[in-house]
Tab-separated table of C-alpha atoms and ligand atoms in Angstrom:
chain	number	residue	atom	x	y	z
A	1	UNK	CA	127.293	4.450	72.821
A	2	UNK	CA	123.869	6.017	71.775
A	3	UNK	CA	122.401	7.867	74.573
A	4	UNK	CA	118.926	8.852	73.713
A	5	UNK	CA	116.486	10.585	76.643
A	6	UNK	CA	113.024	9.420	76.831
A	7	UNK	CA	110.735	11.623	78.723
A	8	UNK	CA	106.683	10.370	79.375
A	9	UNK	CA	105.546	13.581	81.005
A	10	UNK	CA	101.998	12.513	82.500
A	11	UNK	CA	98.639	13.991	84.653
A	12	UNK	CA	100.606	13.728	87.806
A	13	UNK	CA	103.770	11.944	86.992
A	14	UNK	CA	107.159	12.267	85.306
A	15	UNK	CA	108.708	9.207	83.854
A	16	UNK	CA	112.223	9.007	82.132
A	17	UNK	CA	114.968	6.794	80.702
A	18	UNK	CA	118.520	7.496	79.476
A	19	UNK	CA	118.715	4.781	77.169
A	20	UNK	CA	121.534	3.333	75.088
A	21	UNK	CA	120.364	2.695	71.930
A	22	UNK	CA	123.478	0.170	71.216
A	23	UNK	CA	122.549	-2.078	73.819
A	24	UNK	CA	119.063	-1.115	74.645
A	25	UNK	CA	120.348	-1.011	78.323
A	26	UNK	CA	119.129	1.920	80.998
A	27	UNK	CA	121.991	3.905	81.921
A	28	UNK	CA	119.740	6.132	84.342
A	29	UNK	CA	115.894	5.869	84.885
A	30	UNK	CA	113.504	7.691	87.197
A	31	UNK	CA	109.592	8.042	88.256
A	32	UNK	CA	108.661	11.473	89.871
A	33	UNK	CA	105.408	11.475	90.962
A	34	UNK	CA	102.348	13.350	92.947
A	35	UNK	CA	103.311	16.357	90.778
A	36	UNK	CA	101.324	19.533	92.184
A	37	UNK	CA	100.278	17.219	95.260
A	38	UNK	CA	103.637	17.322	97.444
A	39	UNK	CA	106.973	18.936	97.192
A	40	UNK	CA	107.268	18.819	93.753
A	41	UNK	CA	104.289	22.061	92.684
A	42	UNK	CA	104.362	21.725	88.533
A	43	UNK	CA	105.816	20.234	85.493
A	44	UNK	CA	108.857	21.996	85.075
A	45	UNK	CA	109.767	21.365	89.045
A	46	UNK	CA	109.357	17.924	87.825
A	47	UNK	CA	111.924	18.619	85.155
A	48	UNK	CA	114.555	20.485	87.190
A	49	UNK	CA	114.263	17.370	89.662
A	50	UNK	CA	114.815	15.207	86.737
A	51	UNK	CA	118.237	16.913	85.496
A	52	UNK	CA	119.827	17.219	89.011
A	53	UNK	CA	119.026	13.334	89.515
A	54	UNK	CA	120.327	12.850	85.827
A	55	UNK	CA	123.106	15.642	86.363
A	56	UNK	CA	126.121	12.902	86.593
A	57	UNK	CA	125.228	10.780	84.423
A	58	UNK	CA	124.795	13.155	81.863
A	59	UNK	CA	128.006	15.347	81.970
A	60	UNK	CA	129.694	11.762	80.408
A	61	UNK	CA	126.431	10.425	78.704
A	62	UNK	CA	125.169	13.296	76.858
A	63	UNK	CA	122.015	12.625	75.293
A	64	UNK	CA	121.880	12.432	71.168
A	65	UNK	CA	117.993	13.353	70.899
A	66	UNK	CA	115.041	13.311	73.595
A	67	UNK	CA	112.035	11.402	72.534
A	68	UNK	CA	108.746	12.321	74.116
A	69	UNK	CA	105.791	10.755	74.552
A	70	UNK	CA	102.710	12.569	73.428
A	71	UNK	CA	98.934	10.856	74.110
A	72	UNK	CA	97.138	12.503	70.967
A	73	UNK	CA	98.409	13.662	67.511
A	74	UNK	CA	95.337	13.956	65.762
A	75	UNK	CA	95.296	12.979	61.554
A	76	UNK	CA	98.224	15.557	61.392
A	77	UNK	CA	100.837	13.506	63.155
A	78	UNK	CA	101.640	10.193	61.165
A	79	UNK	CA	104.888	9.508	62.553
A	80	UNK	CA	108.199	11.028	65.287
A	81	UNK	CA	108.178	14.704	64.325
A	82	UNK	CA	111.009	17.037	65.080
A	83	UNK	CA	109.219	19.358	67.936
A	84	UNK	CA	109.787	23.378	66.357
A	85	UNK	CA	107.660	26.197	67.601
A	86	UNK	CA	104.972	24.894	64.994
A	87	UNK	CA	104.564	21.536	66.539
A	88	UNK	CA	104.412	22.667	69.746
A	89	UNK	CA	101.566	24.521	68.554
A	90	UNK	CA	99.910	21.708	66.803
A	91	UNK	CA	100.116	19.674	69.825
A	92	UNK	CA	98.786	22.708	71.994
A	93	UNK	CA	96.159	22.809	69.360
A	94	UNK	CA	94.911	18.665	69.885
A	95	UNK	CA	94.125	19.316	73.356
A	96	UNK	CA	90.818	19.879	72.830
A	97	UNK	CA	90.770	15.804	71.779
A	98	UNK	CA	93.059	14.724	74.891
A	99	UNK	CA	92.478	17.668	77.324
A	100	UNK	CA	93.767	15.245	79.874
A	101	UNK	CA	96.856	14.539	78.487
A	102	UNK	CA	98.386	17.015	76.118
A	103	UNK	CA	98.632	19.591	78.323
A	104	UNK	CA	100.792	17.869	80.561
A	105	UNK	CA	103.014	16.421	78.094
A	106	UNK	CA	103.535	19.737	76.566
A	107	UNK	CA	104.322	21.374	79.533
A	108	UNK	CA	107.121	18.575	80.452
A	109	UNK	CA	108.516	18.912	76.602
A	110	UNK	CA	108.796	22.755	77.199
A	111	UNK	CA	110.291	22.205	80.440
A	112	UNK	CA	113.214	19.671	79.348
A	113	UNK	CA	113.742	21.962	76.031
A	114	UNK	CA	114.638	24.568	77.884
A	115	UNK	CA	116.944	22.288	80.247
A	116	UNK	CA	118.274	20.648	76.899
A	117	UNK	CA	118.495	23.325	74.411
A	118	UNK	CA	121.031	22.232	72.135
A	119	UNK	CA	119.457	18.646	71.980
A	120	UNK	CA	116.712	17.482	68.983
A	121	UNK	CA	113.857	17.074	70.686
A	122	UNK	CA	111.189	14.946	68.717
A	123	UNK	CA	107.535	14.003	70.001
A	124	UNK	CA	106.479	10.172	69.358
A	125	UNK	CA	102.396	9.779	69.566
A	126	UNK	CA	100.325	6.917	70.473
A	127	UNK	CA	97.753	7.749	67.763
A	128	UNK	CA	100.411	7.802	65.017
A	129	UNK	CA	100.580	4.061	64.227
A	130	UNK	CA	96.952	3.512	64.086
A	131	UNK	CA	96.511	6.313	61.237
A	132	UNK	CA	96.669	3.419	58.500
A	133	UNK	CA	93.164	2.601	59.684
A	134	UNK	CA	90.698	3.037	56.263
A	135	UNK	CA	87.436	4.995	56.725
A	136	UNK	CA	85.178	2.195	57.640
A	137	UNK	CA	87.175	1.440	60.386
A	138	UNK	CA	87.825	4.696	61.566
A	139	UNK	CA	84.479	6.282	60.660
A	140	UNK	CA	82.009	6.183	63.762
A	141	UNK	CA	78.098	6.278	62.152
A	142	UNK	CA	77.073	9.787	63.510
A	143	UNK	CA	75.600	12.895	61.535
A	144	UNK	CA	78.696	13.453	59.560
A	145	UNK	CA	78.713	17.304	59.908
A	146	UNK	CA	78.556	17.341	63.874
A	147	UNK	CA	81.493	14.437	63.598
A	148	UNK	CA	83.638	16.986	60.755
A	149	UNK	CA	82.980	19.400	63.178
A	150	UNK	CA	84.659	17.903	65.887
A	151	UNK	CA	86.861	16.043	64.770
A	152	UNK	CA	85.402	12.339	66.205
A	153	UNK	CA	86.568	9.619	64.861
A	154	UNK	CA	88.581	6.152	65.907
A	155	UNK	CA	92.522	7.452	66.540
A	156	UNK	CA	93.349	5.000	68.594
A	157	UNK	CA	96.168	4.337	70.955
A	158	UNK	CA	99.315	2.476	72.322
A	159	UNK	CA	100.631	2.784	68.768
A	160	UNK	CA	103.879	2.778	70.372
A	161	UNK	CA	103.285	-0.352	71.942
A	162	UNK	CA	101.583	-2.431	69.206
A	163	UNK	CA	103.821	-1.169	66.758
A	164	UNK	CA	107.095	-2.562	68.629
A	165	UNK	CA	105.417	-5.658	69.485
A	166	UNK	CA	104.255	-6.140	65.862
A	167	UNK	CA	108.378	-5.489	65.077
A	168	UNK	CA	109.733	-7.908	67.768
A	169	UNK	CA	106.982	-10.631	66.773
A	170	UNK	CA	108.076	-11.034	63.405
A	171	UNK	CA	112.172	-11.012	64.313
A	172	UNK	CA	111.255	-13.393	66.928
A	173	UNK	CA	109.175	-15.943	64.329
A	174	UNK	CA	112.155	-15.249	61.968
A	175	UNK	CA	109.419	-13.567	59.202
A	176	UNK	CA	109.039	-10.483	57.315
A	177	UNK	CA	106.449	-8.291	58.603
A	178	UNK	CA	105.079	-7.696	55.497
A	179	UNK	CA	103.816	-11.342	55.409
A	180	UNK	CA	102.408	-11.449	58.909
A	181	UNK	CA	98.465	-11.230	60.502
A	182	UNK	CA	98.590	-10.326	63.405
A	183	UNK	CA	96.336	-9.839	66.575
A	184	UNK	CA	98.228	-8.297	69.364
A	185	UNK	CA	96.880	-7.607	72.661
A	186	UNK	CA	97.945	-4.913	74.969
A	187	UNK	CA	97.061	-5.802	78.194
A	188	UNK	CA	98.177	-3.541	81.142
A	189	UNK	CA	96.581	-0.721	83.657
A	190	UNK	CA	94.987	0.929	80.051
A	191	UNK	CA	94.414	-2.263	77.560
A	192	UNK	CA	93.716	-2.517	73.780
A	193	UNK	CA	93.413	-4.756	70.879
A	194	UNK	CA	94.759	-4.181	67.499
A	195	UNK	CA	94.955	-6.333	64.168
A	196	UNK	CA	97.808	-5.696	62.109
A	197	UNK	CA	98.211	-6.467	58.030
A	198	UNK	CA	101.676	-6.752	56.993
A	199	UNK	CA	103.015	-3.955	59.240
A	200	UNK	CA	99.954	-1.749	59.342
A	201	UNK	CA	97.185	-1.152	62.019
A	202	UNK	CA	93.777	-1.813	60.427
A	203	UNK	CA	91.501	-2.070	63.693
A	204	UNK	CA	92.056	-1.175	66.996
A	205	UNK	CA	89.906	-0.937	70.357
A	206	UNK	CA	90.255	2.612	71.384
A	207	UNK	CA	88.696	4.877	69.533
A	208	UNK	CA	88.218	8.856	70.442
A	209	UNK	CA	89.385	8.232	73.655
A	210	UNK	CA	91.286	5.572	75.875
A	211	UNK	CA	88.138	4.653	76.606
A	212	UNK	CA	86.531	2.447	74.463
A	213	UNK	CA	87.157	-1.574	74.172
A	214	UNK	CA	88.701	-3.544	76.588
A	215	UNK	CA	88.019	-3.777	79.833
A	216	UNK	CA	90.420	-2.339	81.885
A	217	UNK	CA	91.730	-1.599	85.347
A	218	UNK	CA	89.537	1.215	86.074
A	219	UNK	CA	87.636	1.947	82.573
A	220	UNK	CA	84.554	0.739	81.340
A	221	UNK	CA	85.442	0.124	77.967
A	222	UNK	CA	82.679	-0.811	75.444
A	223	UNK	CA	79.208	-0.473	76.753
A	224	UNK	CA	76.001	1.035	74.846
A	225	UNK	CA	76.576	5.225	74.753
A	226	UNK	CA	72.826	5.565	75.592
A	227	UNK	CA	73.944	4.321	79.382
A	228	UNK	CA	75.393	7.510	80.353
A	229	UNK	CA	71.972	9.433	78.712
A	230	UNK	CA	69.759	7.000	81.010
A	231	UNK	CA	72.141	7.696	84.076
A	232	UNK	CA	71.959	11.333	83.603
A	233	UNK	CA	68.048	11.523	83.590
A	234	UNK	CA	66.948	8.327	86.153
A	235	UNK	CA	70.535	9.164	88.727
A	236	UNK	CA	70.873	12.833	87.969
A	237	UNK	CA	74.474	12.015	87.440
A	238	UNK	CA	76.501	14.933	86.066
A	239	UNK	CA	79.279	14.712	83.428
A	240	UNK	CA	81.778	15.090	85.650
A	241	UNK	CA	80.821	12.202	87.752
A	242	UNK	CA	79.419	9.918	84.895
A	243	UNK	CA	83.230	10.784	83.537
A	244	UNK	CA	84.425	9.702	86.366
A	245	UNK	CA	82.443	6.539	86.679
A	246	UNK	CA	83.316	5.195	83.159
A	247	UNK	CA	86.813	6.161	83.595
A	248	UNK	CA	87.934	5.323	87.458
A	249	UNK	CA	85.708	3.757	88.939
A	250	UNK	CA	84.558	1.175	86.420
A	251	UNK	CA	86.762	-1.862	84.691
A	252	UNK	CA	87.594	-4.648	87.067
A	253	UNK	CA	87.539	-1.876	90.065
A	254	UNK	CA	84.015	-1.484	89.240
A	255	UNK	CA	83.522	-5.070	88.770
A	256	UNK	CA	85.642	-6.755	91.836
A	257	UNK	CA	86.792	-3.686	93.849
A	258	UNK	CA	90.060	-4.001	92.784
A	259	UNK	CA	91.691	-2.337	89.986
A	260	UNK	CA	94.932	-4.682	89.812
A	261	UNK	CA	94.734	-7.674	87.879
A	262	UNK	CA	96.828	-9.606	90.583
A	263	UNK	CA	94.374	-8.472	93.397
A	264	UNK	CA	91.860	-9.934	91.149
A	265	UNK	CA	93.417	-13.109	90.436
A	266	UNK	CA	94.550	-14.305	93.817
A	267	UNK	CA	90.367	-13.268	94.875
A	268	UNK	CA	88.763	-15.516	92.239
A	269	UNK	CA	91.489	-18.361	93.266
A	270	UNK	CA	89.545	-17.599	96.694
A	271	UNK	CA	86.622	-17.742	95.536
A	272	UNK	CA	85.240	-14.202	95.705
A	273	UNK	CA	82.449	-14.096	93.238
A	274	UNK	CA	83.020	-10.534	92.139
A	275	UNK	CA	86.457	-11.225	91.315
A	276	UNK	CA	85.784	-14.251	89.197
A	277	UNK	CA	82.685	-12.399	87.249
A	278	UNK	CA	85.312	-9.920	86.857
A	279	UNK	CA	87.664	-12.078	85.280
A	280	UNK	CA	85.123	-13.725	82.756
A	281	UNK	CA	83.816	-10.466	81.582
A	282	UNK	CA	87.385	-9.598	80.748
A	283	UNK	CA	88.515	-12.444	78.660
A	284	UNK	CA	85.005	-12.501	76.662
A	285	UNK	CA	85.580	-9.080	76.040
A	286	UNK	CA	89.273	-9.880	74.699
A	287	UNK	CA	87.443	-13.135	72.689
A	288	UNK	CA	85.350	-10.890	71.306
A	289	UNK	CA	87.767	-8.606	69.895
A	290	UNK	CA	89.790	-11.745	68.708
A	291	UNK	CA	86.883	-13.032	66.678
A	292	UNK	CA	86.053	-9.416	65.138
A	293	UNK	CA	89.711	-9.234	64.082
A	294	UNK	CA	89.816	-12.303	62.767
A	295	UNK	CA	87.450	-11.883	60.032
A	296	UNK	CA	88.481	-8.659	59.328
A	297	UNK	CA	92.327	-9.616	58.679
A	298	UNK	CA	90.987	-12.503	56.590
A	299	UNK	CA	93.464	-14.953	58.342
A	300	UNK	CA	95.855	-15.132	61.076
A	301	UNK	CA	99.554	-15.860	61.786
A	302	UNK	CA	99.484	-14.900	65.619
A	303	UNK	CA	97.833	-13.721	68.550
A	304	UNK	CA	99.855	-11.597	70.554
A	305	UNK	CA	100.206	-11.085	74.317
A	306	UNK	CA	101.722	-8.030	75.737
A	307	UNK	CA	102.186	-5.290	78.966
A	308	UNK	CA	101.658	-6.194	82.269
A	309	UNK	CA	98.681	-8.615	82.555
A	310	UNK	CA	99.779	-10.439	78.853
A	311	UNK	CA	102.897	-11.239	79.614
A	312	UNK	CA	102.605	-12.372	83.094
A	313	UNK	CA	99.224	-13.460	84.313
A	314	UNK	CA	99.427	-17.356	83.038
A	315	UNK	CA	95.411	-17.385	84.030
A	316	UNK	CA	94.400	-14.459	82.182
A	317	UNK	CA	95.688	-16.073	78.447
A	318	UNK	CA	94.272	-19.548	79.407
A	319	UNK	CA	90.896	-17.341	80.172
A	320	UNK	CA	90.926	-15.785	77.061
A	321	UNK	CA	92.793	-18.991	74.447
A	322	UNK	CA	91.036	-22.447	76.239
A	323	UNK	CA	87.801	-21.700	74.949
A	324	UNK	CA	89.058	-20.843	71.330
A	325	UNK	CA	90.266	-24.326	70.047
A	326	UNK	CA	87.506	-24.033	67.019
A	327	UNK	CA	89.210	-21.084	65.425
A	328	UNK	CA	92.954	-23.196	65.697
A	329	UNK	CA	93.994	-21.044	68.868
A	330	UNK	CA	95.626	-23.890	71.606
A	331	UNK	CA	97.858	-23.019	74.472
A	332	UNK	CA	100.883	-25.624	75.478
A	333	UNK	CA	99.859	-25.524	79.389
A	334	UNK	CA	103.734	-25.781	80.359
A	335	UNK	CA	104.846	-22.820	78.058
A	336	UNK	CA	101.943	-20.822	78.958
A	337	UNK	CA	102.631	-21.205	82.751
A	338	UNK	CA	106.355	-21.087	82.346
A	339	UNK	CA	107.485	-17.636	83.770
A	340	UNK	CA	109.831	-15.626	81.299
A	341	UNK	CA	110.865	-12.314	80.310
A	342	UNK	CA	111.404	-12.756	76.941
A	343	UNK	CA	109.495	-13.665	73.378
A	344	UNK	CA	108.249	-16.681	73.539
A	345	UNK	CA	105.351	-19.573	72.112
A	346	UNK	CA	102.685	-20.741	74.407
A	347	UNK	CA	101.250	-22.727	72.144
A	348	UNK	CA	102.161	-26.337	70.628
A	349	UNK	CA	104.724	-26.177	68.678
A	350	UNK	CA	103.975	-26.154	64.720
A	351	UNK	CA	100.070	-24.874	65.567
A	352	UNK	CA	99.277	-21.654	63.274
A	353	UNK	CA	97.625	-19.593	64.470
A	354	UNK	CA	100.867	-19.108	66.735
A	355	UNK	CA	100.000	-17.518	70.067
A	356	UNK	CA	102.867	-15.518	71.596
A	357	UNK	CA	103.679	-13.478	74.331
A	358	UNK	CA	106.139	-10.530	73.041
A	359	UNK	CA	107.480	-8.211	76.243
A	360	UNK	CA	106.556	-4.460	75.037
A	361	UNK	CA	108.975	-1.919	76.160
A	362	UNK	CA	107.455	1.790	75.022
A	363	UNK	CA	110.605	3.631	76.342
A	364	UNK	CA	112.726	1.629	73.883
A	365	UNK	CA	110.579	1.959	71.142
A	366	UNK	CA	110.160	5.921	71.569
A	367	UNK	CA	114.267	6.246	71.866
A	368	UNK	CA	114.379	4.285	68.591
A	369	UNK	CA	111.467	6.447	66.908
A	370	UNK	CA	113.314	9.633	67.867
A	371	UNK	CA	116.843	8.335	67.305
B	401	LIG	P1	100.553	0.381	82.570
B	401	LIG	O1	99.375	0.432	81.636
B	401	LIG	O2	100.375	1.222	83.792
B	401	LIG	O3	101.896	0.509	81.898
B	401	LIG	P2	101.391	-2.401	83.013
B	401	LIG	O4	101.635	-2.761	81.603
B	401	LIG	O5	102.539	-2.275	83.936
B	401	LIG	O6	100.458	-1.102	83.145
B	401	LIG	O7	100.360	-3.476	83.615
B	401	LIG	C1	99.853	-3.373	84.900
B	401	LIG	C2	98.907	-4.541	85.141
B	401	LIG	O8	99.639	-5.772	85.023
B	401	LIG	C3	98.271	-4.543	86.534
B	401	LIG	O9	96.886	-4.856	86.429
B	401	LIG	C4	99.001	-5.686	87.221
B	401	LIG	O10	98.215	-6.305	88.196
B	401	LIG	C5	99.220	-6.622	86.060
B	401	LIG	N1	100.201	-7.675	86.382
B	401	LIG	C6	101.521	-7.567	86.582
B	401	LIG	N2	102.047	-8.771	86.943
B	401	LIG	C7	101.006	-9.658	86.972
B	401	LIG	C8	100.865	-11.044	87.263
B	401	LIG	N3	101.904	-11.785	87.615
B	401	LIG	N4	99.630	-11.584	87.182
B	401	LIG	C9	98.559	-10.840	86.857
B	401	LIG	N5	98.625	-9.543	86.560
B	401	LIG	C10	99.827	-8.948	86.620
């Protein structure tokens, strides 16, 4: 037995997994949330309720490593890093890029290294997959000085995620990833797009932020930059509330009034106009990303569905494949409509490009990074 702790340390919640690495099985899992809102008042009450639910399980699983999960680790974090009072610093450091997010995952790693002392504890970033992007993909077209500055540029994120997927697609088609294209879509609450060469992210959706790309639950995703300037001087709308508009109160909860892609489904099926613009504007947006990706890869083994919405809403992949047929992109309407948890084709068999749906599972992949 492997036993590796996985510890997603968030805003507002605490997630983690006791995973064994032989099987890939949970042997203990927990969600702690409404941190600072309820009984639990800060991070490291979070942890301390995390190793008295863990307690038994851990006196006979003891953990070989904790992995983290950390949102942002700038150009200086290319892969899982051993955290030392150096990288705890670096990752202090990049919160001035994810001021959101580092914070809190810092403050749950410093919690649980104190509860786990004698454990390696190694951070796994979301950014660090994507950092094989070259420098016209990365490279945003602003006065170069105020970008060196500040440090904007594409990062990306999900790396976990796309990475994994990317690892599990080619096992499951039986090839080496080092002869694959790939497009694989990450499709849950937060949703990107990235096209992978032979193992290595060369585009992705998100750039700076989370923000940019897809549409999403409650994010905007792309639209024109020079939006927020007009809002500012015809609404008066201040940063804080044009950040909150882009970020939670736009995406399909902006579009339909409901953030949840189910919710959204079962209201177009109704009929509800909102809901079905919603859904349109989501799959062109997806198309859109598919077509870009396409010509930069310069060819195509498989398109990839993953997270919540890609590998189970049946009507979101038809959305986004039925109207692709002239780029070689079909669905097989009984595999696509079949409900599974596992890799599988939804398209005909013996059609390249293949399109796939590939289960992601971040908590696995981050107890395998740090492992
Ligand atoms: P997170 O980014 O929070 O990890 P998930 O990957 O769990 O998110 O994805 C959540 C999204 O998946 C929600 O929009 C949810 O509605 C959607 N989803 C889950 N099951 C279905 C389904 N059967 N049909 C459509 N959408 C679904």
């Amino acid at each position: 037995m492997i036993p590796v702790l996985v510890v997603n340390s968030g805003s507002s919640s605490l997630k983690f997994r006791l995973i064994d690495l032989t099987t890939g099985d949970d042997l203990a899992s927990g969600l702690i949330e409404r941190i600072g809102l309820g009984e639990i008042k800060d991070h490291r009450g979070a942890v301390e309720q995390m190793m008295r639910d863990l307690d038994p399980v851990l006196r006979v699983h003891p953990p070989v490593a904790v992995g983290h999960r950390v949102v942002h680790g700038g150009t200086r974090y290319t892969a899982p890093t051993v955290i030392d009072e150096k990288v705890l610093v670096g990752i202090a450091d990049l919160s001035t890029l994810a001021p959101l997010h580092n914070p809190a995952n810092l403050v749950g790693i410093e919690a649980a290294m104190d509860a786990l002392p004698n454990v390696t504890h190694v951070a796994v970033f979301d950014t660090a997959f994507h950092q094989t992007l070259a420098p016209e993909a990365y490279t945003y077209a602003l006065d170069a000085e105020i970008a060196r500055a500040h440090d904007i540029r594409r990062y990306g994120f999900h790396g976990t995620s796309h990475e994994y997927v990317a690892g599990q697609t080619a096992a499951f088609l039986g090839r080496p990833l080092e002869e694959l294209k790939l497009i694989v879509l990450h499709l849950g609450n937060g949703a990107s797009a990235c096209a992978i060469d032979r193992g290595a992210s060369v585009e992705t959706s998100m750039g700076l932020t989370p923000l940019e790309g897809l549409v999403m639950g409650t994010r905007s995703g792309d639209i024109d930059p020079a939006i927020l300037l007009h809002l500012n001087r015809v609404a008066d709308l201040s940063i804080d509330e044009l950040d909150r508009l882009i970020n939670r109160q736009s995406g399909l909860l902006g579009l339909a009034g409901k953030g949840d892609m189910r919710d959204v489904v079962d209201a177009a099926e109704a009929g509800d106009e909102r809901a079905e613009l919603a859904l349109s504007v989501f799959a062109h947006r997806i198309r859109h990303y598919i077509g870009a990706y396409l010509a930069q890869l310069g060819g195509l083994d498989a398109v990839v569905f993953t997270a919540g919405i890609g590998e189970n809403s049946n009507v979101v992949r038809e959305r986004v494949i039925a109207p692709l047929a002239h780029l070689g992109l079909r669905l097989d309407a009984g595999a696509n409509n079949e409900r599974s948890s596992v890799a599988r084709h939804i398209s005909p068999n013996g059609v390249t490009p293949a399109v796939l749906v590939v289960p992601t599972n971040e908590e696995l992949a981050i107890a395998h990074a740090a492992y």
